[in-house]
Amino acid sequence: VKRIGILTSGGDAPGMNAAIRAVTRVALKSGVEVYGIYDGYRGLVEGYIEPLTRNDVGDIIDRGGTILGSARLPEFKDPAVQEKGIMQLRKREIDALVVIGGDGSYRGALALTNQGINCIGLPGTIDNDITCTDSTIGFDTALSTVVEAVDKLRDTSSSHHRCSVVEVMGNHCGDLALWSGIACGAEIVITAQTGFEETEVLERLKEFDVVKKKRHAIVVISEKITDVDAFAKKVSLNTGFSGRATVLGHVQRGGSPTPIDRVLASRMGEKAVDLLLAGIGGQCVGIKDNQIIAVPIEEALDMPRASRKRLQDLFDRLV
Ligand code: ADP
């Protein structure tokens, strides 16, 4: 391996820059040149590719987003489009690639590997929705952002006998909701895994009001489950609380990465380079029981989501 490329793809996440920095610095120290590919697979296909020096990745470890930019290019599923990307790499004698992104990005990385360009995937997403890793780069930062916001909502909810219904991200993965629910002492957490029975949730809220005499209630709910504005109105109509919906939205994607995310990204970036130097491709990096691991992408995409039953049980015992 003489030259490697690096790109960020799909939704951005805090800590992607720390990963770009780690890949670049570790590779350069091993005598390998590094090329930054801008705007994900789009820049790969269009040839928006520039060398990265160690200074290019200085002063970015604390910055959210990605200095390389990210994009979605649905056409990249087409082998003819992939071929254009491969030509761009061959022209520059780039023999291997690090792809930072989610499941979709991994599929692109697998396709390229199958056509002779070794690729390693790093999990960059705030959703924690990649099954082969305990945590993804960006999850810890997003969790901190959610917790800070919910803590503030709690203050004002208590003053006004309110029920705050807070919608958080997660892309069908309930981790952001469940972790923040525990961290913020929420009354109710609703995820794809818990399911959502509206009348049952309203009954439980009434109990918090009438029986438990709570001055406020926090309901944390994953995105893509229900219309939270409509649900908050039903809370006002059917319980003693005044319901207010807050959709946290894209603020969850931003901000300076936490130390945990910076260190995770650095460890994973190192692993990606070591794998490529060993001539390995088609794998993605994860962390299991605090060990950095690598799993074939094909296997990773097929893994069932780990059960969060223990944590859900804990949540239930805390309310
Ligand atoms: P994420 O990587 O965060 O899951 P997406 O699912 O949007 O985000 O995927 C990011 C990009 O990866 C897509 O825009 C596309 O360019 C590429 N991609 C997604 N699925 C495939 C696939 N099956 N084959 C090749 N490339 C893909």
Short mmCIF file of C-alpha atoms and ligand atoms in Angstrom, two decimals:
data_model
loop_
_atom_site.label_atom_id
_atom_site.label_comp_id
_atom_site.label_asym_id
_atom_site.label_seq_id
_atom_site.Cartn_x
_atom_site.Cartn_y
_atom_site.Cartn_z
CA VAL A 1 0.00 0.00 0.00
CA LYS A 2 1.52 3.27 -1.15
CA ARG A 3 -1.43 5.66 -1.07
CA ILE A 4 -4.72 5.53 0.76
CA GLY A 5 -7.80 7.67 0.35
CA ILE A 6 -10.26 8.74 3.02
CA LEU A 7 -13.85 9.93 2.71
CA THR A 8 -16.84 10.68 4.94
CA SER A 9 -20.27 9.65 3.70
CA GLY A 10 -23.93 9.72 4.73
CA GLY A 11 -25.03 11.75 7.75
CA ASP A 12 -22.17 13.59 9.47
CA ALA A 13 -21.25 13.03 13.09
CA PRO A 14 -19.02 14.78 15.65
CA GLY A 15 -15.71 12.92 15.82
CA MET A 16 -15.40 12.31 12.09
CA ASN A 17 -12.61 14.91 12.02
CA ALA A 18 -10.77 13.14 14.81
CA ALA A 19 -10.95 9.96 12.73
CA ILE A 20 -9.69 11.76 9.60
CA ARG A 21 -6.80 13.13 11.64
CA ALA A 22 -5.92 9.73 13.12
CA VAL A 23 -5.99 7.94 9.76
CA THR A 24 -3.86 10.64 8.15
CA ARG A 25 -1.26 10.87 10.90
CA VAL A 26 -0.90 7.12 11.46
CA ALA A 27 -0.64 6.46 7.72
CA LEU A 28 1.92 9.22 7.11
CA LYS A 29 4.05 7.91 9.98
CA SER A 30 3.98 4.48 8.32
CA GLY A 31 5.27 6.00 5.09
CA VAL A 32 1.91 5.93 3.29
CA GLU A 33 0.54 8.98 1.47
CA VAL A 34 -3.02 10.08 2.22
CA TYR A 35 -5.59 11.62 -0.11
CA GLY A 36 -8.75 13.34 1.11
CA ILE A 37 -11.81 12.66 -1.02
CA TYR A 38 -14.37 15.45 -0.66
CA ASP A 39 -18.18 15.05 -0.44
CA GLY A 40 -18.26 11.29 -0.05
CA TYR A 41 -18.79 9.00 -3.03
CA ARG A 42 -19.79 12.01 -5.14
CA GLY A 43 -16.28 13.48 -4.85
CA LEU A 44 -14.82 10.05 -5.54
CA VAL A 45 -16.73 9.75 -8.81
CA GLU A 46 -16.07 13.36 -9.82
CA GLY A 47 -12.39 13.29 -8.85
CA TYR A 48 -12.55 15.89 -6.08
CA ILE A 49 -9.47 14.42 -4.44
CA GLU A 50 -6.53 16.24 -2.79
CA PRO A 51 -3.47 15.10 -0.84
CA LEU A 52 -3.63 15.55 2.95
CA THR A 53 -0.57 16.59 4.93
CA ARG A 54 -0.16 16.27 8.67
CA ASN A 55 -0.84 20.00 8.99
CA ASP A 56 -4.04 19.77 6.94
CA VAL A 57 -5.47 17.70 9.77
CA GLY A 58 -4.11 19.93 12.54
CA ASP A 59 -6.54 21.92 14.65
CA ILE A 60 -9.54 19.78 13.71
CA ILE A 61 -9.74 17.25 16.54
CA ASP A 62 -12.15 19.48 18.46
CA ARG A 63 -14.34 20.40 15.51
CA GLY A 64 -17.75 18.89 14.76
CA GLY A 65 -18.85 18.00 11.25
CA THR A 66 -16.32 16.80 8.71
CA ILE A 67 -13.65 18.89 6.96
CA LEU A 68 -14.03 16.59 3.94
CA GLY A 69 -17.74 17.27 3.59
CA SER A 70 -20.32 14.53 3.17
CA ALA A 71 -22.94 13.77 0.56
CA ARG A 72 -25.43 11.19 -0.55
CA LEU A 73 -25.09 9.70 -4.02
CA PRO A 74 -27.82 7.08 -4.54
CA GLU A 75 -26.43 6.34 -8.01
CA PHE A 76 -23.36 4.82 -6.37
CA LYS A 77 -25.27 1.52 -6.19
CA ASP A 78 -24.78 1.29 -9.95
CA PRO A 79 -21.61 -0.68 -10.85
CA ALA A 80 -20.98 1.67 -13.80
CA VAL A 81 -20.82 4.63 -11.38
CA GLN A 82 -18.58 2.66 -9.02
CA GLU A 83 -16.28 1.99 -11.98
CA LYS A 84 -15.87 5.76 -12.49
CA GLY A 85 -14.77 6.08 -8.86
CA ILE A 86 -12.30 3.25 -9.27
CA MET A 87 -10.83 4.96 -12.35
CA GLN A 88 -10.31 8.15 -10.32
CA LEU A 89 -8.39 6.15 -7.71
CA ARG A 90 -6.31 4.19 -10.23
CA LYS A 91 -5.34 7.40 -12.01
CA ARG A 92 -3.82 8.65 -8.75
CA GLU A 93 -2.42 5.25 -7.74
CA ILE A 94 -4.56 5.19 -4.60
CA ASP A 95 -4.82 1.52 -3.67
CA ALA A 96 -6.99 1.52 -0.58
CA LEU A 97 -9.72 3.53 1.12
CA VAL A 98 -11.07 4.37 4.56
CA VAL A 99 -14.81 5.10 4.51
CA ILE A 100 -16.35 6.81 7.54
CA GLY A 101 -20.14 6.54 7.58
CA GLY A 102 -23.06 4.26 8.28
CA ASP A 103 -24.52 1.04 6.87
CA GLY A 104 -25.19 2.57 3.45
CA SER A 105 -21.62 3.79 3.17
CA TYR A 106 -20.39 0.31 4.17
CA ARG A 107 -22.27 -1.19 1.20
CA GLY A 108 -20.40 1.14 -1.13
CA ALA A 109 -17.11 0.19 0.57
CA LEU A 110 -17.90 -3.49 0.12
CA ALA A 111 -18.66 -3.00 -3.58
CA LEU A 112 -15.31 -1.24 -4.09
CA THR A 113 -13.44 -3.95 -2.18
CA ASN A 114 -15.02 -6.60 -4.40
CA GLN A 115 -13.61 -4.71 -7.38
CA GLY A 116 -10.04 -4.64 -6.10
CA ILE A 117 -9.84 -1.52 -3.90
CA ASN A 118 -9.45 -2.58 -0.28
CA CYS A 119 -11.79 -0.54 1.91
CA ILE A 120 -12.20 -0.32 5.67
CA GLY A 121 -15.39 1.13 7.18
CA LEU A 122 -15.43 3.24 10.34
CA PRO A 123 -18.78 3.76 12.10
CA GLY A 124 -19.51 7.50 11.96
CA THR A 125 -23.09 8.24 13.00
CA ILE A 126 -24.82 9.73 16.02
CA ASP A 127 -27.57 7.09 15.83
CA ASN A 128 -25.55 4.15 17.23
CA ASP A 129 -27.43 2.05 14.67
CA ILE A 130 -24.49 -0.09 13.55
CA THR A 131 -24.83 -3.51 15.08
CA CYS A 132 -21.22 -4.74 15.11
CA THR A 133 -20.04 -2.06 17.54
CA ASP A 134 -21.03 -1.09 21.07
CA SER A 135 -20.77 2.54 20.08
CA THR A 136 -20.36 4.63 16.97
CA ILE A 137 -18.27 7.77 16.55
CA GLY A 138 -20.60 10.67 17.44
CA PHE A 139 -23.04 8.84 19.70
CA ASP A 140 -21.50 10.06 22.95
CA THR A 141 -21.47 13.68 21.76
CA ALA A 142 -25.09 13.51 20.56
CA LEU A 143 -26.08 11.94 23.87
CA SER A 144 -24.46 14.84 25.74
CA THR A 145 -26.32 17.32 23.56
CA VAL A 146 -29.65 15.58 24.21
CA VAL A 147 -29.02 15.39 27.96
CA GLU A 148 -28.16 19.08 28.14
CA ALA A 149 -31.36 19.98 26.26
CA VAL A 150 -33.63 17.71 28.29
CA ASP A 151 -32.17 19.00 31.57
CA LYS A 152 -33.19 22.49 30.48
CA LEU A 153 -36.65 21.37 29.47
CA ARG A 154 -37.08 19.76 32.87
CA ASP A 155 -36.43 23.07 34.64
CA THR A 156 -39.17 24.87 32.78
CA SER A 157 -41.53 21.87 32.80
CA SER A 158 -41.46 21.73 36.60
CA SER A 159 -42.34 25.39 36.87
CA HIS A 160 -45.44 25.00 34.71
CA HIS A 161 -46.78 21.50 35.46
CA ARG A 162 -45.86 20.50 31.98
CA CYS A 163 -45.20 17.29 30.14
CA SER A 164 -42.32 17.69 27.72
CA VAL A 165 -42.42 15.29 24.82
CA VAL A 166 -38.89 15.28 23.37
CA GLU A 167 -38.19 13.70 20.01
CA VAL A 168 -34.61 12.51 19.58
CA MET A 169 -32.82 10.97 16.60
CA GLY A 170 -31.77 7.35 16.22
CA ASN A 171 -32.95 6.13 12.83
CA HIS A 172 -34.97 3.18 14.22
CA CYS A 173 -32.34 2.56 16.90
CA GLY A 174 -33.60 3.46 20.37
CA ASP A 175 -30.20 4.00 21.99
CA LEU A 176 -30.19 7.81 22.04
CA ALA A 177 -33.68 7.75 23.58
CA LEU A 178 -32.96 5.03 26.13
CA TRP A 179 -29.54 6.33 27.22
CA SER A 180 -30.79 9.91 27.51
CA GLY A 181 -33.94 8.71 29.26
CA ILE A 182 -31.82 7.07 31.94
CA ALA A 183 -29.37 9.97 32.13
CA CYS A 184 -32.13 12.58 32.46
CA GLY A 185 -34.47 10.62 34.71
CA ALA A 186 -37.27 10.68 32.14
CA GLU A 187 -40.67 9.31 33.14
CA ILE A 188 -41.28 7.47 29.86
CA VAL A 189 -39.06 6.32 26.98
CA ILE A 190 -40.60 5.28 23.67
CA THR A 191 -38.54 3.54 21.00
CA ALA A 192 -39.10 1.10 18.13
CA GLN A 193 -38.09 -1.57 20.63
CA THR A 194 -40.60 -0.58 23.37
CA GLY A 195 -43.43 0.00 20.88
CA PHE A 196 -45.99 2.80 21.22
CA GLU A 197 -49.52 2.35 22.57
CA GLU A 198 -50.88 5.88 22.79
CA THR A 199 -53.71 5.24 25.25
CA GLU A 200 -51.45 3.24 27.53
CA VAL A 201 -48.87 6.07 27.59
CA LEU A 202 -51.60 8.61 28.40
CA GLU A 203 -52.80 6.38 31.27
CA ARG A 204 -49.28 6.21 32.67
CA LEU A 205 -48.97 9.99 32.46
CA LYS A 206 -52.22 10.40 34.39
CA GLU A 207 -50.78 8.16 37.07
CA PHE A 208 -47.62 10.31 37.32
CA ASP A 209 -49.89 13.31 37.83
CA VAL A 210 -52.64 11.99 40.09
CA VAL A 211 -50.99 9.15 42.04
CA LYS A 212 -47.31 10.07 42.06
CA LYS A 213 -48.02 13.82 42.29
CA LYS A 214 -45.22 14.73 39.87
CA ARG A 215 -44.88 18.38 38.94
CA HIS A 216 -43.61 17.53 35.49
CA ALA A 217 -43.10 14.59 33.18
CA ILE A 218 -40.49 14.00 30.50
CA VAL A 219 -41.31 11.66 27.64
CA VAL A 220 -38.33 10.86 25.39
CA ILE A 221 -39.39 9.41 22.07
CA SER A 222 -37.35 8.22 19.09
CA GLU A 223 -37.90 9.86 15.73
CA LYS A 224 -40.11 8.19 13.09
CA ILE A 225 -42.60 6.80 15.65
CA THR A 226 -45.40 9.34 15.87
CA ASP A 227 -46.25 13.00 15.27
CA VAL A 228 -45.06 14.47 18.57
CA ASP A 229 -47.02 17.73 18.17
CA ALA A 230 -50.29 15.82 17.80
CA PHE A 231 -49.32 13.57 20.71
CA ALA A 232 -48.52 16.57 22.97
CA LYS A 233 -52.00 17.98 22.24
CA LYS A 234 -53.54 14.69 23.35
CA VAL A 235 -51.50 14.91 26.56
CA SER A 236 -53.04 18.31 27.26
CA LEU A 237 -56.56 17.06 26.48
CA ASN A 238 -56.37 13.77 28.38
CA THR A 239 -54.11 14.35 31.39
CA GLY A 240 -53.52 17.00 34.03
CA PHE A 241 -50.27 18.02 32.33
CA SER A 242 -49.96 20.63 29.66
CA GLY A 243 -48.17 18.83 26.83
CA ARG A 244 -45.38 20.48 24.84
CA ALA A 245 -43.45 18.87 22.02
CA THR A 246 -39.79 19.61 21.29
CA VAL A 247 -38.08 18.14 18.25
CA LEU A 248 -34.34 18.41 18.89
CA GLY A 249 -33.50 17.77 15.23
CA HIS A 250 -30.14 18.54 13.73
CA VAL A 251 -28.61 20.23 16.78
CA GLN A 252 -27.95 16.62 17.79
CA ARG A 253 -25.58 16.27 14.86
CA GLY A 254 -23.38 19.23 15.73
CA GLY A 255 -20.97 20.41 18.35
CA SER A 256 -17.45 19.71 19.46
CA PRO A 257 -16.93 15.96 19.96
CA THR A 258 -16.64 14.72 23.54
CA PRO A 259 -13.30 13.32 24.72
CA ILE A 260 -14.83 9.82 24.53
CA ASP A 261 -15.67 10.30 20.84
CA ARG A 262 -12.25 11.80 20.08
CA VAL A 263 -10.43 8.88 21.65
CA LEU A 264 -12.75 6.32 20.05
CA ALA A 265 -12.25 7.92 16.62
CA SER A 266 -8.47 7.95 17.11
CA ARG A 267 -8.37 4.28 18.13
CA MET A 268 -10.60 3.26 15.23
CA GLY A 269 -8.63 5.36 12.74
CA GLU A 270 -5.42 3.65 13.82
CA LYS A 271 -7.03 0.23 13.39
CA ALA A 272 -8.24 1.08 9.87
CA VAL A 273 -4.72 1.98 8.75
CA ASP A 274 -3.21 -1.13 10.35
CA LEU A 275 -5.73 -3.33 8.52
CA LEU A 276 -5.02 -1.69 5.16
CA LEU A 277 -1.25 -1.98 5.73
CA ALA A 278 -1.77 -5.69 6.36
CA GLY A 279 -3.53 -5.94 2.99
CA ILE A 280 -6.96 -6.45 4.53
CA GLY A 281 -10.14 -4.89 3.08
CA GLY A 282 -13.89 -5.38 3.21
CA GLN A 283 -14.00 -5.05 6.98
CA CYS A 284 -15.47 -2.54 9.37
CA VAL A 285 -14.10 -1.48 12.71
CA GLY A 286 -15.99 -1.61 15.97
CA ILE A 287 -15.52 -1.54 19.72
CA LYS A 288 -16.66 -4.48 21.86
CA ASP A 289 -15.99 -4.61 25.60
CA ASN A 290 -13.49 -1.77 25.11
CA GLN A 291 -11.48 -3.75 22.53
CA ILE A 292 -11.13 -2.40 19.01
CA ILE A 293 -12.24 -5.15 16.62
CA ALA A 294 -12.74 -5.68 12.89
CA VAL A 295 -15.62 -7.61 11.32
CA PRO A 296 -16.23 -8.47 7.64
CA ILE A 297 -18.70 -5.89 6.29
CA GLU A 298 -20.97 -8.63 4.91
CA GLU A 299 -21.25 -10.16 8.38
CA ALA A 300 -21.76 -6.77 10.04
CA LEU A 301 -24.65 -5.86 7.76
CA ASP A 302 -26.42 -9.13 8.64
CA MET A 303 -26.04 -8.92 12.43
CA PRO A 304 -29.22 -8.57 14.47
CA ARG A 305 -29.40 -5.53 16.76
CA ALA A 306 -28.16 -6.30 20.25
CA SER A 307 -30.94 -6.50 22.83
CA ARG A 308 -31.17 -3.54 25.15
CA LYS A 309 -33.36 -5.46 27.56
CA ARG A 310 -31.01 -5.03 30.53
CA LEU A 311 -30.95 -1.26 30.11
CA GLN A 312 -34.68 -1.08 29.46
CA ASP A 313 -35.28 -3.09 32.65
CA LEU A 314 -33.02 -0.70 34.54
CA PHE A 315 -34.98 2.27 33.18
CA ASP A 316 -38.25 0.67 34.31
CA ARG A 317 -36.86 0.15 37.83
CA LEU A 318 -35.76 3.77 38.07
CA VAL A 319 -39.11 5.46 37.38
P1 ADP B 1 -25.20 6.01 5.92
O1 ADP B 1 -23.86 5.66 5.38
O2 ADP B 1 -25.13 7.03 7.01
O3 ADP B 1 -26.02 4.80 6.25
P2 ADP B 1 -26.70 6.34 3.43
O4 ADP B 1 -27.51 5.12 3.64
O5 ADP B 1 -27.34 7.54 2.87
O6 ADP B 1 -25.97 6.83 4.77
O7 ADP B 1 -25.49 5.92 2.47
C1 ADP B 1 -24.50 6.85 2.12
C2 ADP B 1 -24.08 6.62 0.69
O8 ADP B 1 -23.52 5.32 0.53
C3 ADP B 1 -25.21 6.67 -0.32
O9 ADP B 1 -25.58 7.97 -0.67
C4 ADP B 1 -24.58 5.95 -1.48
O10 ADP B 1 -23.69 6.79 -2.18
C5 ADP B 1 -23.77 4.86 -0.79
N1 ADP B 1 -24.52 3.59 -0.76
C6 ADP B 1 -25.63 3.31 -0.04
N2 ADP B 1 -26.09 2.07 -0.30
C7 ADP B 1 -25.26 1.55 -1.23
C8 ADP B 1 -25.19 0.30 -1.93
N3 ADP B 1 -26.11 -0.67 -1.71
N4 ADP B 1 -24.19 0.11 -2.81
C9 ADP B 1 -23.28 1.08 -3.03
N5 ADP B 1 -23.28 2.28 -2.41
C10 ADP B 1 -24.25 2.53 -1.53
#
